[in-house]
Coordinates of C-alpha atoms in Angstrom, one line a residue:
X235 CA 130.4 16.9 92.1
X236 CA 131.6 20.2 91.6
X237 CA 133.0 19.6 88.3
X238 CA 129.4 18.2 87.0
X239 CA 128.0 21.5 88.5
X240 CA 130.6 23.8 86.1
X241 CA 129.5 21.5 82.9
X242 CA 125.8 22.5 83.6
X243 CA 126.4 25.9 83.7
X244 CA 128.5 26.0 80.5
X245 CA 125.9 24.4 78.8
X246 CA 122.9 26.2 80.1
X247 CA 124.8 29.4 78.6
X248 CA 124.4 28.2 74.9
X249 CA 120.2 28.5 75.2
X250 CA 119.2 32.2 75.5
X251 CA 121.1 33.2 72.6
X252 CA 119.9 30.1 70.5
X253 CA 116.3 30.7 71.4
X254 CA 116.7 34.8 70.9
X255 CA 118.0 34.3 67.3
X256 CA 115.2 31.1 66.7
X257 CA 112.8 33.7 67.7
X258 CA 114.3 36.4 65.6
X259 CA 114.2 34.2 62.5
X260 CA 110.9 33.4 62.8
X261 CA 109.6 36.4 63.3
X262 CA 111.4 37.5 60.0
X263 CA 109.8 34.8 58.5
X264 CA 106.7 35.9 59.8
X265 CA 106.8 39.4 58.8
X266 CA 107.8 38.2 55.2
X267 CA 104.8 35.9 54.5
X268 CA 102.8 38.0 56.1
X269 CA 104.1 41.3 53.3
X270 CA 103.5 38.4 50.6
X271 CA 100.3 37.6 51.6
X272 CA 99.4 41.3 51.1
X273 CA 101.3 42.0 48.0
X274 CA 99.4 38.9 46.9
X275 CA 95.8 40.3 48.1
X276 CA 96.2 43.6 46.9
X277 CA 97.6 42.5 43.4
X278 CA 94.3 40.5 43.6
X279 CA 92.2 43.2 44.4
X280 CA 93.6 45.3 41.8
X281 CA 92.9 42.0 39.3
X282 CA 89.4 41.7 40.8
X283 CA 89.1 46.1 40.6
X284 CA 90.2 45.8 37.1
X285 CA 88.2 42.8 35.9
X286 CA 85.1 44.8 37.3
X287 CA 86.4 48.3 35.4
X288 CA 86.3 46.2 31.9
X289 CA 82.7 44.5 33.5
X290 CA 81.4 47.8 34.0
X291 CA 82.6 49.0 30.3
X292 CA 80.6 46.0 28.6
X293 CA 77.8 46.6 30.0
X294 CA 78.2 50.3 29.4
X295 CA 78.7 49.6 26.1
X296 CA 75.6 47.2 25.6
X297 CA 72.9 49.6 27.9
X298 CA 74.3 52.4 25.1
X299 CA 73.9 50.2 21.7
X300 CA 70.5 48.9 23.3
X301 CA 69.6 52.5 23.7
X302 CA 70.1 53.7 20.5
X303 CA 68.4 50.8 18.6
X304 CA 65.5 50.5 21.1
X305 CA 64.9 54.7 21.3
X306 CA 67.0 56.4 18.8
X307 CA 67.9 54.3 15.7
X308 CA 68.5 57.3 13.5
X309 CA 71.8 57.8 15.9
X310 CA 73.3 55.0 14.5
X311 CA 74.7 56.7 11.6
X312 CA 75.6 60.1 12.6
X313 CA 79.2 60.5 14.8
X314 CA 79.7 61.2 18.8
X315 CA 82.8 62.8 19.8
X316 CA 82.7 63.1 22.8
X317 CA 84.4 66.5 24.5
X318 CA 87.0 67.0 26.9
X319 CA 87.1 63.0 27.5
X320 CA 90.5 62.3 29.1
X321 CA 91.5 58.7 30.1
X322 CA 91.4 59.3 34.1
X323 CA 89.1 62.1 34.6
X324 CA 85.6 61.2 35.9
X325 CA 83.4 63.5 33.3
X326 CA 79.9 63.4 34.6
X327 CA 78.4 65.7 31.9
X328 CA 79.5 64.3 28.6
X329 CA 78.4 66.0 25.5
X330 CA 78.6 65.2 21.7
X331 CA 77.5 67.8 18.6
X332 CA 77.2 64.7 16.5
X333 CA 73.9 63.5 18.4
X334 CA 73.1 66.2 20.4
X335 CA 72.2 68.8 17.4
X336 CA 70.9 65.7 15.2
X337 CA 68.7 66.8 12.1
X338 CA 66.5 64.2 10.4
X339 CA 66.7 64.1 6.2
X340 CA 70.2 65.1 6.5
X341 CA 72.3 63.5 3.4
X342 CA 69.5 61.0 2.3
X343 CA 68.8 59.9 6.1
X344 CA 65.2 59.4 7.5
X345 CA 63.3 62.4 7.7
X346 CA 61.4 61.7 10.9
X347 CA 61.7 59.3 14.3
X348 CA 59.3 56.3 13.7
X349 CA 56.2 55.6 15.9
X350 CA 57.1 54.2 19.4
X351 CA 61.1 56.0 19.1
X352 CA 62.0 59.5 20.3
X353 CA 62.4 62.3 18.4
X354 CA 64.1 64.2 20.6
X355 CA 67.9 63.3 20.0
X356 CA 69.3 65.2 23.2
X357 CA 67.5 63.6 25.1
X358 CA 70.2 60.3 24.8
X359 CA 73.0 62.7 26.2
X360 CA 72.0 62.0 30.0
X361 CA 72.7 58.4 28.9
X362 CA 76.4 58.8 28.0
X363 CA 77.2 58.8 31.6
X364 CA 75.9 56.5 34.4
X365 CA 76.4 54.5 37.5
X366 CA 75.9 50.9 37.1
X367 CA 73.3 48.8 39.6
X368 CA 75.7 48.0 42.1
X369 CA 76.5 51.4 42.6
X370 CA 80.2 51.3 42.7
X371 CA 81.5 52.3 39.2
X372 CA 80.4 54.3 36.0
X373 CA 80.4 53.5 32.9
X374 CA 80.7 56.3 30.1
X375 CA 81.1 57.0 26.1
X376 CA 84.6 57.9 24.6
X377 CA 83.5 57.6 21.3
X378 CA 81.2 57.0 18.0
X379 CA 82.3 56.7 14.9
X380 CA 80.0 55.6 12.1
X381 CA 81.5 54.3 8.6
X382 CA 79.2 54.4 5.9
X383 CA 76.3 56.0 4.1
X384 CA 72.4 56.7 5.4
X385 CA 71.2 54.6 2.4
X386 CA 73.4 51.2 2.8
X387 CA 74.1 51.3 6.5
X388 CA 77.7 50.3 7.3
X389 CA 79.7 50.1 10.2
X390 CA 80.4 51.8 13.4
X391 CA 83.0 51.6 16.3
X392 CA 82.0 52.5 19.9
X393 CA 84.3 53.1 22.7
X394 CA 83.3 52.8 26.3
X395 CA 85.3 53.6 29.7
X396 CA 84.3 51.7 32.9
X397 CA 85.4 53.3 36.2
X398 CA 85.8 51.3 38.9
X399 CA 85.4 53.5 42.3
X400 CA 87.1 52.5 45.5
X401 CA 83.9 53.6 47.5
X402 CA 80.2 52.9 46.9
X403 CA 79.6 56.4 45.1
X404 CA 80.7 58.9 41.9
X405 CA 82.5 60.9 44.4
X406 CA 85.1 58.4 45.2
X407 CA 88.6 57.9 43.7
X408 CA 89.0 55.6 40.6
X409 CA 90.4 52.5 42.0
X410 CA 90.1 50.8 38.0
X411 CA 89.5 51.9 35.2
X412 CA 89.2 50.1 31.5
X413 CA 88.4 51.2 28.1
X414 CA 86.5 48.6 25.6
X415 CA 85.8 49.2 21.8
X416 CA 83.4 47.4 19.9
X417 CA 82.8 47.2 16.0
X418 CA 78.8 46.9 15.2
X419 CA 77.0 46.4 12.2
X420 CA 74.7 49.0 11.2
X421 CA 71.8 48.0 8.5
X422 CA 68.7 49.9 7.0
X423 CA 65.6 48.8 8.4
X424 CA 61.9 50.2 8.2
X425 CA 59.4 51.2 11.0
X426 CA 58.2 48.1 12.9
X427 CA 59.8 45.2 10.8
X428 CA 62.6 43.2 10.9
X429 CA 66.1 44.5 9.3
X430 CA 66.6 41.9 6.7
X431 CA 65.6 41.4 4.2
X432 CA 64.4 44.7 4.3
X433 CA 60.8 45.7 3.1
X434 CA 58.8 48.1 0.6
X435 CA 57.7 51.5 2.0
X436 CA 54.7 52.1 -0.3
X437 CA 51.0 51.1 -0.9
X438 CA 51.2 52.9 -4.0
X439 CA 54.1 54.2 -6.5
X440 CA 53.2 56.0 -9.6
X441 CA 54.6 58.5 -11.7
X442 CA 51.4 60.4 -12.0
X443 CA 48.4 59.9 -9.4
X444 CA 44.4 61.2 -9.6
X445 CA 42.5 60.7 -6.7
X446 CA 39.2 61.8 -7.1
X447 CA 37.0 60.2 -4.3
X448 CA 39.1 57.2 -4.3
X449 CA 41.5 56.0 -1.5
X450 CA 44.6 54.8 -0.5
X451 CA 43.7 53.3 3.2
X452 CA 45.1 50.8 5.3
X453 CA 43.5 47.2 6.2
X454 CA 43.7 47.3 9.7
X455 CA 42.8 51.2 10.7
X456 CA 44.6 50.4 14.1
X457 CA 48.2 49.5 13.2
X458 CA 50.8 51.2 14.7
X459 CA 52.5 52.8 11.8
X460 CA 50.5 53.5 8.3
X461 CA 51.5 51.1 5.2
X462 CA 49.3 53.4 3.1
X463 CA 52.1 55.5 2.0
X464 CA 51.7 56.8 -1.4
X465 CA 54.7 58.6 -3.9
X466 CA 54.2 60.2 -7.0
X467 CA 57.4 60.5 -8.9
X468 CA 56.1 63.9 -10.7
X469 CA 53.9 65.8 -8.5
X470 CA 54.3 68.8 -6.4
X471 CA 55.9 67.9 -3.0
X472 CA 53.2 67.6 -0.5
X473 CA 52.4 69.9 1.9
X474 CA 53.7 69.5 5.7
X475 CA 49.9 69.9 7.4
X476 CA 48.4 66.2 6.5
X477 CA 45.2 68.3 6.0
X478 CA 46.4 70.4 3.5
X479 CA 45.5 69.1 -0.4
X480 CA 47.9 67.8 -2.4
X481 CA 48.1 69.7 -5.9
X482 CA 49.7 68.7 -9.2
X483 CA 49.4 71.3 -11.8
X484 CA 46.6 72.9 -9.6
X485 CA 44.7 70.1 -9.1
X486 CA 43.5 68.4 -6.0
X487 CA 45.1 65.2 -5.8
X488 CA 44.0 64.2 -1.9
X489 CA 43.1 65.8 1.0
X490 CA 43.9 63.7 4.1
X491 CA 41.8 64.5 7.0
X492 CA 38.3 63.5 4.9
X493 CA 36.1 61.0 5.0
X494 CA 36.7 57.7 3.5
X495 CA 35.5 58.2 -0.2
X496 CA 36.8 61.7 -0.2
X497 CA 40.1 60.6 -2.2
X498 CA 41.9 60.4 1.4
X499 CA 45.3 58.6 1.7
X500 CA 46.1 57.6 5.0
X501 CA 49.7 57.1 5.3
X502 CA 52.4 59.2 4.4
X503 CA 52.9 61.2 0.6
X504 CA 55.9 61.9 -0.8
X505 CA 57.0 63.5 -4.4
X506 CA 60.5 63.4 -6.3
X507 CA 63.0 61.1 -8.3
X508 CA 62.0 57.3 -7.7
X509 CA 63.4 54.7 -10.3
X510 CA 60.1 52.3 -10.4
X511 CA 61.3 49.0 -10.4
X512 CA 60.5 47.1 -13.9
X513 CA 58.0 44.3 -13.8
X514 CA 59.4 41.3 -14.0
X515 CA 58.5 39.4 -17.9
X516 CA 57.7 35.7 -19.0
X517 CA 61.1 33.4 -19.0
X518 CA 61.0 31.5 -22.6
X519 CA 64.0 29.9 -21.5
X520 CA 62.6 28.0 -18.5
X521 CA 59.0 28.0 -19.4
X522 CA 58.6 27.8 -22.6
X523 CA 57.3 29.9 -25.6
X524 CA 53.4 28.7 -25.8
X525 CA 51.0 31.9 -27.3
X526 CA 50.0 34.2 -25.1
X527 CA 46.2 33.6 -23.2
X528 CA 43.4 36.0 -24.3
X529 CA 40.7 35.9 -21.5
X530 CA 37.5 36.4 -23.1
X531 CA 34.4 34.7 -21.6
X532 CA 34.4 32.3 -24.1
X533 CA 37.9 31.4 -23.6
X534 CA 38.1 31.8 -19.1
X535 CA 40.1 28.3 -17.9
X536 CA 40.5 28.0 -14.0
X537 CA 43.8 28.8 -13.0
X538 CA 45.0 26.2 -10.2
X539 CA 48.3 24.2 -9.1
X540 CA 48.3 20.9 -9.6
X541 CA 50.5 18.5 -6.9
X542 CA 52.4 16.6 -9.3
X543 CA 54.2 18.5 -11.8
X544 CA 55.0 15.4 -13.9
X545 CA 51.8 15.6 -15.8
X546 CA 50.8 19.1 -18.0
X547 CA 49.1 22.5 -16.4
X548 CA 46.2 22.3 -17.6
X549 CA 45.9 25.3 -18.6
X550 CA 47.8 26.3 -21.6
X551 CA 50.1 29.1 -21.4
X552 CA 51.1 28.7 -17.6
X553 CA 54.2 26.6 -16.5
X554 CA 54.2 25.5 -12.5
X555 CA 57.6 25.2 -11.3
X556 CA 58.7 22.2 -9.6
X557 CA 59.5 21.3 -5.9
X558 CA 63.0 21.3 -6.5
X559 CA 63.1 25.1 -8.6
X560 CA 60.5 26.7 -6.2
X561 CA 61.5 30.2 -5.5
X562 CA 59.3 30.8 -2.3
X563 CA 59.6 29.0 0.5
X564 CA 56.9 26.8 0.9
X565 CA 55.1 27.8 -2.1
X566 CA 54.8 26.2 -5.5
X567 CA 54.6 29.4 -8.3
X568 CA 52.7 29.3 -11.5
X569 CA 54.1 31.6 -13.9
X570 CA 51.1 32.5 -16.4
X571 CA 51.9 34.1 -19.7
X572 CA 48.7 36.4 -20.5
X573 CA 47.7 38.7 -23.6
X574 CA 44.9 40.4 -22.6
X575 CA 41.6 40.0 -20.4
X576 CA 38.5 41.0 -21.4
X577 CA 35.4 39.9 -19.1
X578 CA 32.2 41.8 -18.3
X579 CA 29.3 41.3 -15.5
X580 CA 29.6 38.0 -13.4
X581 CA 32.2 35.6 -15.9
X582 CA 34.8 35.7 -13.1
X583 CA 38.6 34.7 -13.6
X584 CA 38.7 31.5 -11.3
X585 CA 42.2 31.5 -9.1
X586 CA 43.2 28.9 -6.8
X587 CA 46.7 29.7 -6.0
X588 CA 46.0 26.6 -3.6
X589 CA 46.2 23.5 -4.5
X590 CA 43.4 20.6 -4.0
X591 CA 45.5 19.3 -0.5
X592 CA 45.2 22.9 0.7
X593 CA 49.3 23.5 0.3
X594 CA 49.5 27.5 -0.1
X595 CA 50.8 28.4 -4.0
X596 CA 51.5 31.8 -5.9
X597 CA 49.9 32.7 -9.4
X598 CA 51.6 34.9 -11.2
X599 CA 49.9 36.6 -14.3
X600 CA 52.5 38.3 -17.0
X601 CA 50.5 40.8 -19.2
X602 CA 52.1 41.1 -23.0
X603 CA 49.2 42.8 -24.4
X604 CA 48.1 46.8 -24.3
X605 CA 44.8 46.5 -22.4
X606 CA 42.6 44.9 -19.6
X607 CA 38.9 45.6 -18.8
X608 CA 37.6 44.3 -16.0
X609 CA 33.8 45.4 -15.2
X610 CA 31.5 43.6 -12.8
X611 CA 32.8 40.6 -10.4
X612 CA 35.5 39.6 -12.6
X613 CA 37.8 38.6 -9.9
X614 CA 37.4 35.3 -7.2
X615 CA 39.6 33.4 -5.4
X616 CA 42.4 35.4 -5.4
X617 CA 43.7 34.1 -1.8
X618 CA 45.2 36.4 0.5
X619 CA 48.1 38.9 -0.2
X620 CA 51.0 37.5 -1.5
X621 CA 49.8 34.7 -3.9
X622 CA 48.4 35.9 -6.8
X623 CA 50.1 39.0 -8.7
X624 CA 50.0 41.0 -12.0
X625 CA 53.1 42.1 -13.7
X626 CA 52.9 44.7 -16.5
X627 CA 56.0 45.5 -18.2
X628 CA 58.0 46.3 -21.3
X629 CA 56.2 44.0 -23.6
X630 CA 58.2 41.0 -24.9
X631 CA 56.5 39.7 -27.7
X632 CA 55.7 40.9 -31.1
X633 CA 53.3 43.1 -32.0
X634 CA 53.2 43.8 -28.0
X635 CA 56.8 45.2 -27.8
X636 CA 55.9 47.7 -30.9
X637 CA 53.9 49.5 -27.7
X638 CA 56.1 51.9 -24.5
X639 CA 55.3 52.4 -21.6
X640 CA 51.9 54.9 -20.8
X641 CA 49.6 53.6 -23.6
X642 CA 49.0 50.5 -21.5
X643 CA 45.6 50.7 -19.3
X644 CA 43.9 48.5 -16.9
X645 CA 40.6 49.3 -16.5
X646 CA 38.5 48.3 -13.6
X647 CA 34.9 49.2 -13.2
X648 CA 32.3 48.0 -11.1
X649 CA 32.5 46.0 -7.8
X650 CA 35.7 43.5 -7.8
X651 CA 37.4 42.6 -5.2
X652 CA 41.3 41.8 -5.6
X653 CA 43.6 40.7 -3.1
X654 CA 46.9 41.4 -5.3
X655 CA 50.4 42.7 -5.8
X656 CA 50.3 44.9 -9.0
X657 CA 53.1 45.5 -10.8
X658 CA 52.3 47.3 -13.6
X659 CA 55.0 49.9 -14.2
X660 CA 53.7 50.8 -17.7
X661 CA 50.5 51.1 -17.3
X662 CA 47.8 53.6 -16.0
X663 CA 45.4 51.6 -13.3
X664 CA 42.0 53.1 -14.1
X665 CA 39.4 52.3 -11.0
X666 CA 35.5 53.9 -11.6
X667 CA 32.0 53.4 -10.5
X668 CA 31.6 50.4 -7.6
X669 CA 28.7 51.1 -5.0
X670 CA 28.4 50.5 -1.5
X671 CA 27.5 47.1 -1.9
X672 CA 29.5 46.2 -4.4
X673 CA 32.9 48.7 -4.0
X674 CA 36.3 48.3 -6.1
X675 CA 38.7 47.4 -3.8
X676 CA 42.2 46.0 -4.3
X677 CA 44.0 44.6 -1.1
X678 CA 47.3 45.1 -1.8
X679 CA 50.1 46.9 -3.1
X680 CA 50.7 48.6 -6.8
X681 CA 53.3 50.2 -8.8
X682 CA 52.3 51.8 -11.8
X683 CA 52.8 54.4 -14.2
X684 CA 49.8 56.5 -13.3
X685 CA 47.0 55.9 -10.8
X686 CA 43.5 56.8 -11.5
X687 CA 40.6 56.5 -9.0
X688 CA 37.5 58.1 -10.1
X689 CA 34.8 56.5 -7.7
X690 CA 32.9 57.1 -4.4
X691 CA 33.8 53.1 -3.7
X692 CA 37.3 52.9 -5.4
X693 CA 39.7 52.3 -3.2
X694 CA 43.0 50.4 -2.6
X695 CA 43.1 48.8 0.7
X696 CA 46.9 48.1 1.9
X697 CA 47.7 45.3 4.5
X698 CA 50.2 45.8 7.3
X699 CA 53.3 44.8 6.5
X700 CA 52.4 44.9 3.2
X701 CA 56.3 45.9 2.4
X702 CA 57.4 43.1 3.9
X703 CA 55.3 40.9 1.8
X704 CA 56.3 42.6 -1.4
X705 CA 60.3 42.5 -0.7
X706 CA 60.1 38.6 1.2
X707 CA 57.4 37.0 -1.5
X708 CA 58.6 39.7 -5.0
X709 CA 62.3 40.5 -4.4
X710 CA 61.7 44.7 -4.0
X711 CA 63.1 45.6 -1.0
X712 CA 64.4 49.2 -1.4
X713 CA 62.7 52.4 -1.8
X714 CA 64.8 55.1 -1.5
X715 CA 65.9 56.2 1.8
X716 CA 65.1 54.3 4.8
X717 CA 63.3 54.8 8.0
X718 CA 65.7 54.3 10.5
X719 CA 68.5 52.1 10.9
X720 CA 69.4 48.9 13.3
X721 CA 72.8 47.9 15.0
X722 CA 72.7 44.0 14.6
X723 CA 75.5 43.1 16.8
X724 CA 79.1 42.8 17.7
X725 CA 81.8 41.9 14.8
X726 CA 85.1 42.8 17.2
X727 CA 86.0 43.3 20.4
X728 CA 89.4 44.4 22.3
X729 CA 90.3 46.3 25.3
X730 CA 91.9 49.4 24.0
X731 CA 93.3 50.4 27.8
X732 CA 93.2 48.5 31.1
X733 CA 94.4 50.2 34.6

């Protein structure tokens, strides 16, 4: 018994110690895990604090570009740096000469805002700096740079910093921050239509305009912005009050704030260098080399598609291109090669520039000889803008090419309506008489060399987004300088700085 008693006890002294150091190691064990675990949370936090810094840059970035295309296009072009704009300080008043002391017309650029932006270019500085929705982080501008020219457009490179806060507000310490840039594409574009393919800014371009009692007005009175524009290559620049007259060698050209009938133009006028893009002439290559048409009113066909190009125009002197060499989308064209027109009283032209299914076409008249006269209603069925057109150019075809440019007239008197692009760079457009029941009215667009409205009911009536028409349906798209300018999207994208 007693020895059994001494084994106990020498056993029994082996347990404190083993359970002490078990304890010891486990508690070790503990406290490591548990310094893991929050090496591993915060190292996720900081990967969560920085993901949100970058987050808060891209969105910076896109509220900015939004901005500027949406309110002040015109920005696009012209540099932001940014001042005193360190990587870690939290700048909440950022300012920029580039935008902030903006002047339109500068090196070619538009002159003024469009309708519907601002034109007040500071006012985009309190954008360069502020909180996002959620309230905890900031997104601001480091930096615009624009590559290019304020005719072509070009390219620009925007950097944005996201700031990542640790509390809910500005005043708290940057827990993240993250700087993005982002290469957009910057395109001309005119007031209120789409950026490509880009669009024709005037009703009327001459070199030399009269306007005595006629007009240059717009269709629809209530568009937002005026395609009534008129430039005169030669005259005197026009005076800034709209209600001023506009002179050329001391003689009254228009005066704005008249009534109708008054020789009022209701867009915007404009004088100075322009290179009038030439008319386009008769291909002999593709269409052939048949004589010329004289339109007399003993010689006046009807001018019409016909569905299947297999069998002859029947008129001819015209060539209607096929399905599978259609220019226009949708459209068939019929090129018609024309000498001169002569047609008095009611013997109108008869245009159908669609075809007996109703599928929309284009006529397209090419004058070769020196003179037109249209007097009475000499004009029907001339469709709706965009598909019937008169070109007027160098002349291609002896004697007609013996003849230059400014000896060429089209003459139109009485009451004719014409829904029509005219393109008739070498001729003067003459427009007298019409009455109120019968006016002279063109509803279109016309380049020529000189414009001459001499009537009470003369007037040429533009359609909105007549430009449009002109560059989509005739290939001119520029005019000089543009109206503003559109970013179109992001070509590259990197982080610059992540913390």
């Amino acid at each position: 018994m007693p020895t059994r008693k001494i084994k106990t006890n020498y056993q029994d002294g082996y347990v404190l110690p083993l359970v002490i150091i078990t304890g010891m190691i486990l508690v070790a064990g503990a406290l490591l895990l548990s310094e893991r675990s929050f090496s591993g949370l915060m190292r996720l936090t900081r990967q969560k604090q920085g993901d949100e810094a970058t987050e808060i840059a891209e969105a910076g970035a896109s509220i900015i570009i939004n901005k500027l295309n949406t309110e002040f296009p015109y920005l696009l072009t012209a540099n932001c740096q940014v001042t005193n704009n360190s990587g870690t300080e939290q700048l909440q008043d950022p300012q920029c000469t580039g935008w902030k002391n903006f002047k339109f017309g500068l090196y070619g650029g538009p002159k003024k805002a469009c309708p519907g932006r601002s034109s007040n270019p500071s006012q985009i500085m309190d954008l360069l700096y502020q909180a996002v929705d959620s309230k905890n982080g900031s997104y601001r501008l480091r930096n615009y740079e624009f590559l290019g020219d304020q005719i072509q457009g070009g390219t620009a490179i925007i950097q944005v910093q996201g700031q990542r806060f640790r509390g809910t507000n500005e005043s708290s310490d940057i827990a993240a921050s993250a700087i993005i840039e982002q290469e957009i594409t910057v395109v001309p574009k005119c007031c209120n239509v789409a950026p490509y393919p880009g669009c024709w800014k005037y009703g009327l371009a001459t070199n030399r305009v009269q306007l005595q009692l006629g007009d240059v007005i717009d269709e629809d009175a209530m568009t937002l912005s005026s395609n009534a524009n008129v430039h005169c290559v030669t005259c005197d620049p026009p005076p800034d009050n709209q209600c001023n007259p506009w002179t050329s060698a001391g003689q009254i050209i228009s005066a704005t704030c008249s009534e109708i009938g008054s020789g009022l133009i209701s867009g915007e006028r404009s004088s100075g260098p322009l290179d009038l893009p030439e008319a386009p002439t008769w291909d002999i290559a593709g269409w052939g080399d048949p004589d010329p048409i004289n339109i007399t009113t003993a010689n006046n066909p009807v001018f019409r598609h016909q569905r299947d190009n297999e069998s002859k125009h029947p008129v001819k002197g015209c060539f209607t291109e096929s399905i599978s060499t259609e220019s226009i989308k949708g459209k068939k064209i019929t090129h018609c090669r024309i000498g001169s027109i002569n047609l008095s009283g009611d013997n109108e032209i008869d245009l159908r520039p669609n075809d007996e299914h109703g599928i929309e076409g284009d006529i397209r008249f090419y004058i070769e000889g020196q003179q037109i006269n249209l007097a009475g209603r000499t004009l029907a069925n001339t469709g709706k803008f965009g598909q019937f057109s008169i070109f007027g150019g160098e002349a291609t075809r002896y004697p007609y090419n013996l003849y230059q440019c400014g000896s060429k007239q089209l003459n139109i008197s009485g009451g004719s309506e014409i829904h029509a692009f005219i393109h008739m760079p070498c001729f003067n457009i003459n427009l007298s008489g019409g009455n109120q029941t019968n006016p002279i009215k063109i509803v279109g667009a016309v380049i020529s060399e000189q414009w001459n409205s001499t009537g009470d009911y003369a007037r040429l009536v533009v359609p909105d987004k007549a430009g449009a028409t002109v560059c989509n349906t005739y290939g001119i798209c520029r005019s000089g300088s543009s109206d503003e300018f559109a970013a179109l999207g992001t070509k590259r994208w990197s982080p610059i700085q992540m913390n």
